[in-house]
Tab-separated table of C-alpha atoms in Angstrom:
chain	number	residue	atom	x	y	z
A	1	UNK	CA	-34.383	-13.969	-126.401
A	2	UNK	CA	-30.743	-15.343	-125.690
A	3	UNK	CA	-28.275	-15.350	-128.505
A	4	UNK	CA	-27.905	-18.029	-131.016
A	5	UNK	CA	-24.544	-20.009	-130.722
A	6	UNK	CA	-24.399	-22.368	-133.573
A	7	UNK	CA	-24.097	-26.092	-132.275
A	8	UNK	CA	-23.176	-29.034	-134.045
A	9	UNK	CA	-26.895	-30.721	-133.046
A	10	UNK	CA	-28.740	-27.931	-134.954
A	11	UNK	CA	-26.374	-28.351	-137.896
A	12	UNK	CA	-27.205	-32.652	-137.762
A	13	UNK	CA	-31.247	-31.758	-137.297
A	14	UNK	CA	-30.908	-29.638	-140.717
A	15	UNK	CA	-28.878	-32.568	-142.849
A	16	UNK	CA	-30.952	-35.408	-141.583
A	17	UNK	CA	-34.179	-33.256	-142.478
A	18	UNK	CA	-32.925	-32.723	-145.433
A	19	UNK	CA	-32.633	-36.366	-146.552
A	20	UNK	CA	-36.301	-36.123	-145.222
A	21	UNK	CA	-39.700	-35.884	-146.668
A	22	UNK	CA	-39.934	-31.631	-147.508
A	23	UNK	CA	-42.732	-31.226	-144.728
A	24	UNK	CA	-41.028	-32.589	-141.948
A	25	UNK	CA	-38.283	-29.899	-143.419
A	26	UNK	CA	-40.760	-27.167	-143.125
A	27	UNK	CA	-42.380	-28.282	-139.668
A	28	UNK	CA	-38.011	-27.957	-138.397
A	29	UNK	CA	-37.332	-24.770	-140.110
A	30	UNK	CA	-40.380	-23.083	-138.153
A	31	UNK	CA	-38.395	-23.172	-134.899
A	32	UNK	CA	-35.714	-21.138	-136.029
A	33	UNK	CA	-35.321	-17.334	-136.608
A	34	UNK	CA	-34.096	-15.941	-140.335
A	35	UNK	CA	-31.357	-14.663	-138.337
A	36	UNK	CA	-30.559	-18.154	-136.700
A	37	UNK	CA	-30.883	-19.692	-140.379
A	38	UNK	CA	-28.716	-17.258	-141.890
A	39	UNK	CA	-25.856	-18.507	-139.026
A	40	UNK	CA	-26.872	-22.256	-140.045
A	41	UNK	CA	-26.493	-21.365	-143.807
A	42	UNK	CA	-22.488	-20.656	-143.372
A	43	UNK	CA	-22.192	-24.455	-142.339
A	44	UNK	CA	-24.045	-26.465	-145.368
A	45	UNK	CA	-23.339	-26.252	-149.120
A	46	UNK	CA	-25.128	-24.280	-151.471
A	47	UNK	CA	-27.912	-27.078	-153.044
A	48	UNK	CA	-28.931	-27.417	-149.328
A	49	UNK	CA	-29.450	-23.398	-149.005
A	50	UNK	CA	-31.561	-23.351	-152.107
A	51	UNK	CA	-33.616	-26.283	-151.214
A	52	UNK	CA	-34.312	-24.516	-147.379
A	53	UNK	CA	-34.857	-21.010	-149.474
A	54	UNK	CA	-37.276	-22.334	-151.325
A	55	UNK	CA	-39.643	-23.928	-148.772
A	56	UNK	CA	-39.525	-20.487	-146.396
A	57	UNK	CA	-41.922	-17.435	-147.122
A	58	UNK	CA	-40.699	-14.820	-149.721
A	59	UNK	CA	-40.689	-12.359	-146.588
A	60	UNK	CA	-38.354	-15.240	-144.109
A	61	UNK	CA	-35.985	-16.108	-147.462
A	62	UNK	CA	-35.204	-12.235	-147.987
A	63	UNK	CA	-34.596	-11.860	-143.865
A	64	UNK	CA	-31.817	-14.962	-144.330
A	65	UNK	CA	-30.410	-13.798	-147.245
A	66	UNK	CA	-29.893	-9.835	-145.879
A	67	UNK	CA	-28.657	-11.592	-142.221
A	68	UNK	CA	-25.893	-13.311	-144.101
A	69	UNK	CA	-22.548	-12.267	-143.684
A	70	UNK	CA	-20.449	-11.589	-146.622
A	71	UNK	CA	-18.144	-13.878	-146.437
A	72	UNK	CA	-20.909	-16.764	-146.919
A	73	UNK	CA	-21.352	-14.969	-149.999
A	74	UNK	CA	-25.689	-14.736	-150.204
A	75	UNK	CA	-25.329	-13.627	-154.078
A	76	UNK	CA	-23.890	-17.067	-154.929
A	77	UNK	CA	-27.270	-18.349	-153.549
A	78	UNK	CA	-29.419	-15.409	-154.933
A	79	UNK	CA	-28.299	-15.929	-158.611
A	80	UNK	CA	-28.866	-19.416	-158.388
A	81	UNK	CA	-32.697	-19.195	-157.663
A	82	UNK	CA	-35.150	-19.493	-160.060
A	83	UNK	CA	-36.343	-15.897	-161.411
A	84	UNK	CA	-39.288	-15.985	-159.941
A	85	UNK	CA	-38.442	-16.808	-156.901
A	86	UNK	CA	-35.126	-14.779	-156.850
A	87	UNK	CA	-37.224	-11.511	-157.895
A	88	UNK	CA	-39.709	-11.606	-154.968
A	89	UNK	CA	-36.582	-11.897	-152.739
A	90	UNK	CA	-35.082	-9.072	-153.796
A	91	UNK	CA	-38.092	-6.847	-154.115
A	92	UNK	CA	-38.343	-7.901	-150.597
A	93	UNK	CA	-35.060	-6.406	-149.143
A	94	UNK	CA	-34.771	-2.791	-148.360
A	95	UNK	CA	-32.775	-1.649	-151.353
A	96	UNK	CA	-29.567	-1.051	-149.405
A	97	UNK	CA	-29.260	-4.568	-148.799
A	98	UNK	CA	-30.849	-5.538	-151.900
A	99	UNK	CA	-27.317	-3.380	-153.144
A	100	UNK	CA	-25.059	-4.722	-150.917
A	101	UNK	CA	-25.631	-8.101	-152.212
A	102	UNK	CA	-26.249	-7.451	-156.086
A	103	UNK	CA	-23.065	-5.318	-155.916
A	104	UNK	CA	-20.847	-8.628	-155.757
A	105	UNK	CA	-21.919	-10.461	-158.572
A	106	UNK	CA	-19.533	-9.722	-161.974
A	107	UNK	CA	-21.872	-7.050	-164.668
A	108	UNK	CA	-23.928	-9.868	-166.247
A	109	UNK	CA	-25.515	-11.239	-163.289
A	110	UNK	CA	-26.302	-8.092	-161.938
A	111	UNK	CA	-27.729	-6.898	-164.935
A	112	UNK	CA	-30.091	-10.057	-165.649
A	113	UNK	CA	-31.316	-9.285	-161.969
A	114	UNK	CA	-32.117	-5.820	-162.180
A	115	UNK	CA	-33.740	-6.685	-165.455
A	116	UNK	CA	-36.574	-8.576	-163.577
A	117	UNK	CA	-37.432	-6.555	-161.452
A	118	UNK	CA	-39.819	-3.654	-161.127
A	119	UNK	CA	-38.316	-0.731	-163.169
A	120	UNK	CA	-38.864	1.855	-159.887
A	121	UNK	CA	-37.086	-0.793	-157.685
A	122	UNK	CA	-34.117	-1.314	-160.721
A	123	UNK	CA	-33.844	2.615	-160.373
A	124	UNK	CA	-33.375	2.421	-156.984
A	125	UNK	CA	-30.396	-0.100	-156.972
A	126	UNK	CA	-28.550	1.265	-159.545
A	127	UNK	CA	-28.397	4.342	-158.378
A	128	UNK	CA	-26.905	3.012	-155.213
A	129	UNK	CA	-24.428	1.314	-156.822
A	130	UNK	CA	-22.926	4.130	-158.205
A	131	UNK	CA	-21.787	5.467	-154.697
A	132	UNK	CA	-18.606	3.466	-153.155
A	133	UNK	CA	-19.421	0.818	-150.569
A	134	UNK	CA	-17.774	2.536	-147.661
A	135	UNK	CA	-19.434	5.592	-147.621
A	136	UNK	CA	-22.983	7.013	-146.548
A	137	UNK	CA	-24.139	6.662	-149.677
A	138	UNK	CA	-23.072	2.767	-150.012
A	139	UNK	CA	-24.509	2.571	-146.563
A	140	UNK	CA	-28.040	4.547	-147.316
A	141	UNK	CA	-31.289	3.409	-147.634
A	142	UNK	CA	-33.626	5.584	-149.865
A	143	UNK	CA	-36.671	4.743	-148.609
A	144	UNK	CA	-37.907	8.015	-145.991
A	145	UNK	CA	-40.447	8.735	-144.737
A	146	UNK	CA	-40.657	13.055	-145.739
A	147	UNK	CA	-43.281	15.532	-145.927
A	148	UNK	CA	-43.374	19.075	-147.316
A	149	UNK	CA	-42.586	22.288	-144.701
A	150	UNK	CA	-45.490	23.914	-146.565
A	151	UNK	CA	-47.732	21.038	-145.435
A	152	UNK	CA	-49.865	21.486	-142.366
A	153	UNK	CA	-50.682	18.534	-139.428
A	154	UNK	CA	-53.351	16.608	-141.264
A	155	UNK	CA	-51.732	16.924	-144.467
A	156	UNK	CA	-48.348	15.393	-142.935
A	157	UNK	CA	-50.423	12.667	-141.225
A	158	UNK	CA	-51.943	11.428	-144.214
A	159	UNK	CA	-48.676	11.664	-146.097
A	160	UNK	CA	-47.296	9.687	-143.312
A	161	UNK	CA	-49.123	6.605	-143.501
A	162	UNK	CA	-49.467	6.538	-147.261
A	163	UNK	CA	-45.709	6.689	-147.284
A	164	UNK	CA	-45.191	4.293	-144.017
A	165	UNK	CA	-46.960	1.271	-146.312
A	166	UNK	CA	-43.498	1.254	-148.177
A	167	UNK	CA	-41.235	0.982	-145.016
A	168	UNK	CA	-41.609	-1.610	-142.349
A	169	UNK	CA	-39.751	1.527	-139.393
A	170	UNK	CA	-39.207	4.794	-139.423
A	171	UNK	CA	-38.275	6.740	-136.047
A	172	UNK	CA	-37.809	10.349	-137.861
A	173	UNK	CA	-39.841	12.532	-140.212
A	174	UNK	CA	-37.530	14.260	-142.588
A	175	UNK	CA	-38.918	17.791	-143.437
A	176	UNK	CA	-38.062	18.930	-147.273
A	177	UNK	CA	-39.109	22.273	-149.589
A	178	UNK	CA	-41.094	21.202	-152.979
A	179	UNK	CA	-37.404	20.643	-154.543
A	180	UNK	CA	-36.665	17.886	-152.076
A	181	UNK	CA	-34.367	20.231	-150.458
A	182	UNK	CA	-33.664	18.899	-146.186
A	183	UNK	CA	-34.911	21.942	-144.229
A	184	UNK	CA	-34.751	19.719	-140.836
A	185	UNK	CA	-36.549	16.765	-139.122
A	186	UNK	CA	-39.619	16.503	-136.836
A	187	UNK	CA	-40.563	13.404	-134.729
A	188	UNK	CA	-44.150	12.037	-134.675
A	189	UNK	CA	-45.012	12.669	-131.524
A	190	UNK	CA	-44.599	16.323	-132.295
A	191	UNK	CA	-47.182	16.189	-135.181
A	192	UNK	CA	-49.621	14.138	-133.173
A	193	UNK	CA	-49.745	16.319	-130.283
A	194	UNK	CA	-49.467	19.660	-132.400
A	195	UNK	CA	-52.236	21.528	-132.730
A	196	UNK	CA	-54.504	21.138	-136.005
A	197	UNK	CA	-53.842	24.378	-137.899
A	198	UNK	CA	-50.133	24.340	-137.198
A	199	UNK	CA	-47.957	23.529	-139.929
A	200	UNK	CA	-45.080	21.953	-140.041
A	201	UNK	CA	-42.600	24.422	-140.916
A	202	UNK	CA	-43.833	25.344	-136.782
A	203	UNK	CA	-42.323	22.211	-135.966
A	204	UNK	CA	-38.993	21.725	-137.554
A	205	UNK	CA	-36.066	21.112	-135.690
A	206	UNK	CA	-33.420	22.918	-138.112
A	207	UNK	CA	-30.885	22.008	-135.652
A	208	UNK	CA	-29.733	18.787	-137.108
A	209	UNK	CA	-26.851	16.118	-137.845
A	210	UNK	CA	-26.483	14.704	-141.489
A	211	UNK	CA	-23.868	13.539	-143.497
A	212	UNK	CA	-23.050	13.873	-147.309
A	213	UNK	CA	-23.125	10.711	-149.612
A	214	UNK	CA	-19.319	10.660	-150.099
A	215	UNK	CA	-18.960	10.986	-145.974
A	216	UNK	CA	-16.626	7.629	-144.653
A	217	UNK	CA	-18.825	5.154	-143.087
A	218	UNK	CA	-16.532	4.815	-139.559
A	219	UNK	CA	-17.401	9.230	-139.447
A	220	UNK	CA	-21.101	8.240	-139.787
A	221	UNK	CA	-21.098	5.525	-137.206
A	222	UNK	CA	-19.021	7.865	-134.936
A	223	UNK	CA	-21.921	10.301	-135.436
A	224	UNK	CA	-24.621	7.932	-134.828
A	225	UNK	CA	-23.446	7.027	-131.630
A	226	UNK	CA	-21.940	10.099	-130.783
A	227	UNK	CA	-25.816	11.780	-130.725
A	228	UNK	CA	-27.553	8.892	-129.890
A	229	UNK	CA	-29.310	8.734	-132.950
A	230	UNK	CA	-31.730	5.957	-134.743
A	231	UNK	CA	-31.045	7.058	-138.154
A	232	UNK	CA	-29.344	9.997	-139.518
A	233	UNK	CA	-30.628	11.783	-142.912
A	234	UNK	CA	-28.011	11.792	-145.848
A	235	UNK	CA	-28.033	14.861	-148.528
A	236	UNK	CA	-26.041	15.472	-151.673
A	237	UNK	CA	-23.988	18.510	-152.586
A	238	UNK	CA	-27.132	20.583	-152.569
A	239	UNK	CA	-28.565	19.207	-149.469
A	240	UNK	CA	-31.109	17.124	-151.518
A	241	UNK	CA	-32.526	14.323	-149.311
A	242	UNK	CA	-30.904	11.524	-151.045
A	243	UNK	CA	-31.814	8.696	-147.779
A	244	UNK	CA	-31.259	7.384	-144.835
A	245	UNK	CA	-28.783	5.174	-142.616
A	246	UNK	CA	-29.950	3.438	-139.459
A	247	UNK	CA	-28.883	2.390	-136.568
A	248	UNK	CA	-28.747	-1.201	-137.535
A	249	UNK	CA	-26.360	-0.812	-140.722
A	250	UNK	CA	-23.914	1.336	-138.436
A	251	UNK	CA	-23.707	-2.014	-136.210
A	252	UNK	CA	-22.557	-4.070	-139.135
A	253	UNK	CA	-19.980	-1.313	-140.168
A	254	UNK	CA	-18.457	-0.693	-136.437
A	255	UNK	CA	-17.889	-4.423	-136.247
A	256	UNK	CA	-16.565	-4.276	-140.253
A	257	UNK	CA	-14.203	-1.583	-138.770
A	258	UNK	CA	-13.539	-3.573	-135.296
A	259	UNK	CA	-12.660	-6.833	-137.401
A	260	UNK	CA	-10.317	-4.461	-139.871
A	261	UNK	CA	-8.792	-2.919	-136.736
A	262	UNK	CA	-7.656	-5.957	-135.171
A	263	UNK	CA	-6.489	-7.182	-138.419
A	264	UNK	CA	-4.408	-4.925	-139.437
A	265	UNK	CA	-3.255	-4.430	-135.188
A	266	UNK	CA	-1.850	-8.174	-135.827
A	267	UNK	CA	-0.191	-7.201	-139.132
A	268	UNK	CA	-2.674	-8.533	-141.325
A	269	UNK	CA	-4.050	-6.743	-144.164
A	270	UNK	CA	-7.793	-6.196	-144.098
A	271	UNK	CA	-8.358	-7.861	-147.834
A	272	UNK	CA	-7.700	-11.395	-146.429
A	273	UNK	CA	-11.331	-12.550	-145.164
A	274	UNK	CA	-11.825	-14.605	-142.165
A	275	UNK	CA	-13.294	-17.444	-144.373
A	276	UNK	CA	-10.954	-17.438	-147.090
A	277	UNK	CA	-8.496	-19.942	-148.304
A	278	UNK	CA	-4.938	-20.935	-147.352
A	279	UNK	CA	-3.570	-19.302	-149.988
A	280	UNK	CA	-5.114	-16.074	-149.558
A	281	UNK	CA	-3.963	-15.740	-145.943
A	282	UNK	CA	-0.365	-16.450	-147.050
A	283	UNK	CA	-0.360	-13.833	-149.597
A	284	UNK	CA	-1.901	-11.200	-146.948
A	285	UNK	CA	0.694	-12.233	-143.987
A	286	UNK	CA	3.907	-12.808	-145.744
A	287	UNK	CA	4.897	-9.722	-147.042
A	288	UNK	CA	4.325	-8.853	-142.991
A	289	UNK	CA	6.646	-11.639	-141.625
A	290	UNK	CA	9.463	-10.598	-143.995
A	291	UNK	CA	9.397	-6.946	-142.922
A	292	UNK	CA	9.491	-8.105	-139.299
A	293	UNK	CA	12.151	-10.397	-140.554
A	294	UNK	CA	14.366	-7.823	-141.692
A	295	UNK	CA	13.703	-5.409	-138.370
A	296	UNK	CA	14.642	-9.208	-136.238
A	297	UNK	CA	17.761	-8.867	-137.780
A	298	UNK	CA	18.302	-5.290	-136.684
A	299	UNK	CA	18.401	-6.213	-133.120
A	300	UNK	CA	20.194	-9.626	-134.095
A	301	UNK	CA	22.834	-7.474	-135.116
A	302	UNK	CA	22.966	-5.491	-131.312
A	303	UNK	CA	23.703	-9.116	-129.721
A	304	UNK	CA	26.232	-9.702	-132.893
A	305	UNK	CA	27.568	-6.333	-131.893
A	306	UNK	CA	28.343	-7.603	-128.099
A	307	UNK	CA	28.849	-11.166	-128.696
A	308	UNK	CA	32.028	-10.889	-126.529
A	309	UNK	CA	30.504	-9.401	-123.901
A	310	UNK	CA	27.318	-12.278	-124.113
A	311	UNK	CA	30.634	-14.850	-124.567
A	312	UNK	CA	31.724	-13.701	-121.471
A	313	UNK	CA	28.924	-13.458	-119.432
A	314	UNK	CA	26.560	-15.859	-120.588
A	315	UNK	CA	24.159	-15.131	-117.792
A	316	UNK	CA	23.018	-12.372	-120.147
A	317	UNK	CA	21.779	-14.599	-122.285
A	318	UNK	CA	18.598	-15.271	-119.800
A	319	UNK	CA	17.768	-12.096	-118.815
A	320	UNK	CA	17.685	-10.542	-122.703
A	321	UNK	CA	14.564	-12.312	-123.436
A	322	UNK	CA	13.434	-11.187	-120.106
A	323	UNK	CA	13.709	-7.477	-121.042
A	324	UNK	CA	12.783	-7.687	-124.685
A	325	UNK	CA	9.461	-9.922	-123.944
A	326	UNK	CA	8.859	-7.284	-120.904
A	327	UNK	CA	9.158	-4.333	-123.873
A	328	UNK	CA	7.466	-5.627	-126.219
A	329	UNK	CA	4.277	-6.455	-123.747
A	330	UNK	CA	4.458	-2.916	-122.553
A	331	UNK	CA	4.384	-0.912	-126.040
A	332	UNK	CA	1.687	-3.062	-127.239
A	333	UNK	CA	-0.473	-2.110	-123.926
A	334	UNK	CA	-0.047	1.581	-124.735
A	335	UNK	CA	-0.438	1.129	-128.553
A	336	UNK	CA	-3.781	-0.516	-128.109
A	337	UNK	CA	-4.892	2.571	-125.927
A	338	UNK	CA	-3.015	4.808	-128.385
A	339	UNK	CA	-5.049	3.441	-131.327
A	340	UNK	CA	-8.199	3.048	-129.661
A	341	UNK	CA	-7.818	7.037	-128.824
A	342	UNK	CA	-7.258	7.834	-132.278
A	343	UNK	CA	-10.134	5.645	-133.345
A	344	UNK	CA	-12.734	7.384	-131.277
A	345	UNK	CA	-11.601	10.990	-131.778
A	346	UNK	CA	-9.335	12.868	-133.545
A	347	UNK	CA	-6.398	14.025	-130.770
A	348	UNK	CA	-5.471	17.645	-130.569
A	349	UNK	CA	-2.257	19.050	-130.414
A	350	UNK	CA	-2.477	19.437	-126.517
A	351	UNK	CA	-4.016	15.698	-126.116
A	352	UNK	CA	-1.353	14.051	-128.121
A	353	UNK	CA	1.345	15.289	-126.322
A	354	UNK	CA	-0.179	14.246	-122.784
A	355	UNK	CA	-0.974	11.012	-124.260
A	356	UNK	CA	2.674	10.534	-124.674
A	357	UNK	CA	3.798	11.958	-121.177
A	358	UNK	CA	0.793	9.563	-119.668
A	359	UNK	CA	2.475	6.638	-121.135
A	360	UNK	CA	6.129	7.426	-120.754
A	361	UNK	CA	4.925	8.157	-116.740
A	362	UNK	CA	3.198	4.967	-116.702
A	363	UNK	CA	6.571	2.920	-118.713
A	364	UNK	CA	8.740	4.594	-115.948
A	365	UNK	CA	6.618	3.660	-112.991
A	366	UNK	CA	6.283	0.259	-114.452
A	367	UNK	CA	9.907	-0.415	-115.651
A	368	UNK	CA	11.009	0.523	-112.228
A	369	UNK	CA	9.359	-1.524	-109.900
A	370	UNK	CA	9.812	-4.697	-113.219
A	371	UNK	CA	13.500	-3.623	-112.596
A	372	UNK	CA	13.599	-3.999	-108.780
A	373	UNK	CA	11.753	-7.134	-109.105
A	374	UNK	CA	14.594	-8.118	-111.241
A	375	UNK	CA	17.557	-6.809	-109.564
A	376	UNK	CA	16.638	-8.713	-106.724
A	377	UNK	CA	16.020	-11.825	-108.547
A	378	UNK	CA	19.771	-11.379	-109.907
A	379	UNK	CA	20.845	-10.392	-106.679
A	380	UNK	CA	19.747	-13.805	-104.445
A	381	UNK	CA	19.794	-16.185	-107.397
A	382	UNK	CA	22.898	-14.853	-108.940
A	383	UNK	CA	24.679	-13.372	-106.008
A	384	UNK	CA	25.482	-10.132	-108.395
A	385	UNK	CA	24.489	-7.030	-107.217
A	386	UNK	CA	26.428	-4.747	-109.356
A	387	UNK	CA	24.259	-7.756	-112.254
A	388	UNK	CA	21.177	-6.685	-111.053
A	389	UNK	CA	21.408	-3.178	-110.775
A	390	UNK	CA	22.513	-3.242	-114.685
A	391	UNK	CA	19.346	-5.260	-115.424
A	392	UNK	CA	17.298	-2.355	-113.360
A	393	UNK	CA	18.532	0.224	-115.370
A	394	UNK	CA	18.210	-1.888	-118.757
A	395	UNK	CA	14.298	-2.766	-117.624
A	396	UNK	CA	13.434	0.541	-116.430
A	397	UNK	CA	15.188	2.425	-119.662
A	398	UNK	CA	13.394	-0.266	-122.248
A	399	UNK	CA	9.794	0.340	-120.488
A	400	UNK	CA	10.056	3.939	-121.059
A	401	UNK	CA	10.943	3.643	-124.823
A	402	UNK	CA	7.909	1.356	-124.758
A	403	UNK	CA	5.846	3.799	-122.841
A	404	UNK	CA	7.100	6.913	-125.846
A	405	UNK	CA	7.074	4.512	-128.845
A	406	UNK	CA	3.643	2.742	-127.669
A	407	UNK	CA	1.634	6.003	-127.644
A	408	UNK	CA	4.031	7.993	-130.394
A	409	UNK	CA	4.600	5.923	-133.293
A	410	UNK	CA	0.898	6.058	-133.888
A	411	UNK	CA	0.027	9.395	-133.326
A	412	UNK	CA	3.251	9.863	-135.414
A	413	UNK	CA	1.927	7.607	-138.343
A	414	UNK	CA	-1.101	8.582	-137.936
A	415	UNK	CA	-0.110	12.911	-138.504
A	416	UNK	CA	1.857	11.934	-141.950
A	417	UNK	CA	-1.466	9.975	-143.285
A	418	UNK	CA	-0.531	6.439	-142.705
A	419	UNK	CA	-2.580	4.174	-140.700
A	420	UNK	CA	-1.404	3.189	-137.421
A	421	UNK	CA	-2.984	-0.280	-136.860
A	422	UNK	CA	-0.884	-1.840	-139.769
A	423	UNK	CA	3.115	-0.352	-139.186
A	424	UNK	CA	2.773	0.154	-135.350
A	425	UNK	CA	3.708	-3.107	-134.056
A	426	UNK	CA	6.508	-3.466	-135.864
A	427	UNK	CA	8.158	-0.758	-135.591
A	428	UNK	CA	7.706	-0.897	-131.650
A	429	UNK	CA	8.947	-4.113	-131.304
A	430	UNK	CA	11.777	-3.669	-133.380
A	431	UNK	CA	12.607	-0.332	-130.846
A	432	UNK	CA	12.157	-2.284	-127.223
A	433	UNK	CA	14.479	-5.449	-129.020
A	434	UNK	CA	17.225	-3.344	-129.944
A	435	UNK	CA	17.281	-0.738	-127.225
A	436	UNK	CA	16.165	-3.521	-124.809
A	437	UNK	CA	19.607	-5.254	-126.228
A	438	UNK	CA	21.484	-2.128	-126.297
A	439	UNK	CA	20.898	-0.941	-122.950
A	440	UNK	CA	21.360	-4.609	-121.249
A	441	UNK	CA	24.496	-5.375	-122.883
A	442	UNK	CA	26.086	-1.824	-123.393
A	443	UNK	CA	26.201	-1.453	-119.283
A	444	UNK	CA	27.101	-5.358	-119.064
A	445	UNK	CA	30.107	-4.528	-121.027
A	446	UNK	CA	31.045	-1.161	-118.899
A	447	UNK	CA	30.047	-2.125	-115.892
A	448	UNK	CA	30.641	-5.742	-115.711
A	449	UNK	CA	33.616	-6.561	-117.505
């Protein structure tokens, strides 16, 4: 199946339908997927949601509303159903996303929810709701399949499918004592091909990963895909099997994290949501701008500093912009390596340091043969020599500080407990603009003058 782009025709199809006799409705909604719907809910208001919600099956309606990203904001249209028909949805989604949803309406709402439904399910919820979104425990489903260590292959088989009615996949047994306690995991193909009187405390792998339920949710992604795993157990304190988080909820958090990264890489704070309002995108960027205002007129003052040097040799002028854009593009390459480094792994001692000598190698190299490039330029189009070789020296010396600030401000950040992504950029720029300015028009004025 190819992906689903959303295209102006579907969106038409739906509105016309919907001024349309409710079967013909029906007979259009069939040739989409929950997943497709939930895209083509983020384009119509709310009274056409509920009117499409309630002509798909309970088991459809609860795939659309758990597909649909938070920003189109699925608990507006779950507290607007009918209770009926709002508590077969919910008893429908696995209770993680049954929490994830429920968890952004204000108290009342959530408590008139949880007040229809069944009291094992209510449990269920509200205990997840206790843990913070971001971590394992936010992430967790509690629906496992488990079976005692005590138990032997038939035993575990039957326990299997009786529990397996519950949960629509499961791709590991988790193995527990009689106080719930996670002695390990076994796969099913190791109990079906086991041997009948073996039990399966024979069959335990006790050489596990798992996470607690206070564990960041970027750690348990990195963990996921770091061992290949479908789902990785989570325990409390005690390691009590408390649940579960798949491979599926890890993709929504990696592209969570992703989103947040590039956010904050651009100097915008991760609170202001793609979808939100004008307002809320000015209060997340401007406090941004004005720092970067402020370090602007740091290197403002550098060209204030030589303005009778630039007076003098307004040729300058042309070739400042040259070397500060030429900076600025080369710290930003080796920040975005820097960060993505960082974000993958935690860098020793030993790595950081060649991280830094990698990029201040590669900002020489590069600043160099930029410079030549230059020199020559200023050389034939100027007729200046003694010009261009000041502009090769100014090029070459700015790419290495973008080459050391690139990779080091982050790691720097990043060792005192601030987050690299938001401060990096502006602190590098504000070092290749003034030393770009510095070293341009401090050898102008020596050497030219």
């Amino acid at each position: 199946m190819q992906s689903f782009d959303i295209d102006k025709s579907d969106i038409q199809k739906i509105k016309q339908a919907l001024e349309g006799p409710e079967d013909e409705l029906q007979l259009l909604l069939e040739d989409y997927h929950a997943s497709e719907l939930a895209i083509l809910f983020e384009s119509i208001p709310l009274e056409a949601q509920k009117r499409i919600i309630h002509l798909l099956s309970v088991e459809i309606a609860s795939q659309v509303i758990s597909e649909m990203k938070a920003e189109a904001h699925p608990e507006d249209l779950l507290i607007d159903l009918p209770s009926e028909k709002r508590q077969e949805i919910v008893e429908e989604l696995d209770y993680d996303d049954a929490t994830d949803i429920i968890s952004q309406l204000d108290k009342e709402d959530q408590h008139e929810i949880l007040q229809d439904l069944d009291s094992e399910d209510a449990v269920h919820i509200r205990n997840l709701m206790t843990y913070a979104e971001d971590t394992a425990g936010g992430l967790m489903n509690t629906e496992v399949i488990k079976v005692d260590a005590a138990m032997t292959k038939k035993q575990a088989i039957d326990q299997i499918v009786l529990q397996s009615e519950e949960i629509e996949e499961f791709y590991t047994i988790y193995v527990v004592d009689h106080q719930d306690v996670l002695q390990g995991i076994v796969s099913l193909k190791d109990i079906i091909k086991a041997k009948s009187g073996v039990s399966i405390a024979q069959l335990v792998n006790t050489n596990f990963v798992y996470v607690k339920t206070d564990t960041d949710q970027e750690q348990v992604a990195d963990l996921i895909s770091q061992y290949n795993l479908t789902s990785i157990p989570v325990v409390d304190v005690n390691m009590k099997l408390m649940g579960r988080v798949t491979f599926d909820d890890v993709i929504d958090v990696l592209e969570e994290e992703n989103t947040e990264d590039i956010l904050k890489f651009s100097g915008v704070s991760e609170d202001e949501q793609l979808s939100g309002n004008w307002w809320d995108a000015v209060k997340s960027r401007l406090p941004w701008l004005i720092l970067n205002l402020g370090t602007a007129f740091l290197a403002s003052s550098v060209i204030r500093y030589f303005e009778p040097t630039v007076s003098k040799l307004v040729v300058l002028a042309g070739y400042m912009t040259i070397i500060a854009g030429m900076g600025g593009n080369a710290a930003t390459q080796a920040l975005a390596v820097t960060i993505r480094r960082i974000t993958l792994s935690d860098l020793t001692d030993n790595q950081a340091y060649r991280t830094v000598l990698k990029e201040l190698t590669v900002g020489l190299i590069n600043g160099a043969v930029n410079g030549l490039i230059v020199c020559v330029f200023a050389y034939f189009y100027d007729d200046n020599l003694l010009l261009g070789l000041v502009i090769f020296i100014a090029m070459t010396g700015n790419l290495l500080i973008a080459g050391i600030t690139g990779a080091g401000i982050p790691l720097f950040l990043k060792r005192v407990g601030v987050d690299p992504a938001i401060a990096s950029s502006i602190i590098i720029t504000t070092f290749t603009d003034v030393f770009g300015f510095l070293f341009l028009l401090g050898l102008a004025s020596k050497l030219l003058l």
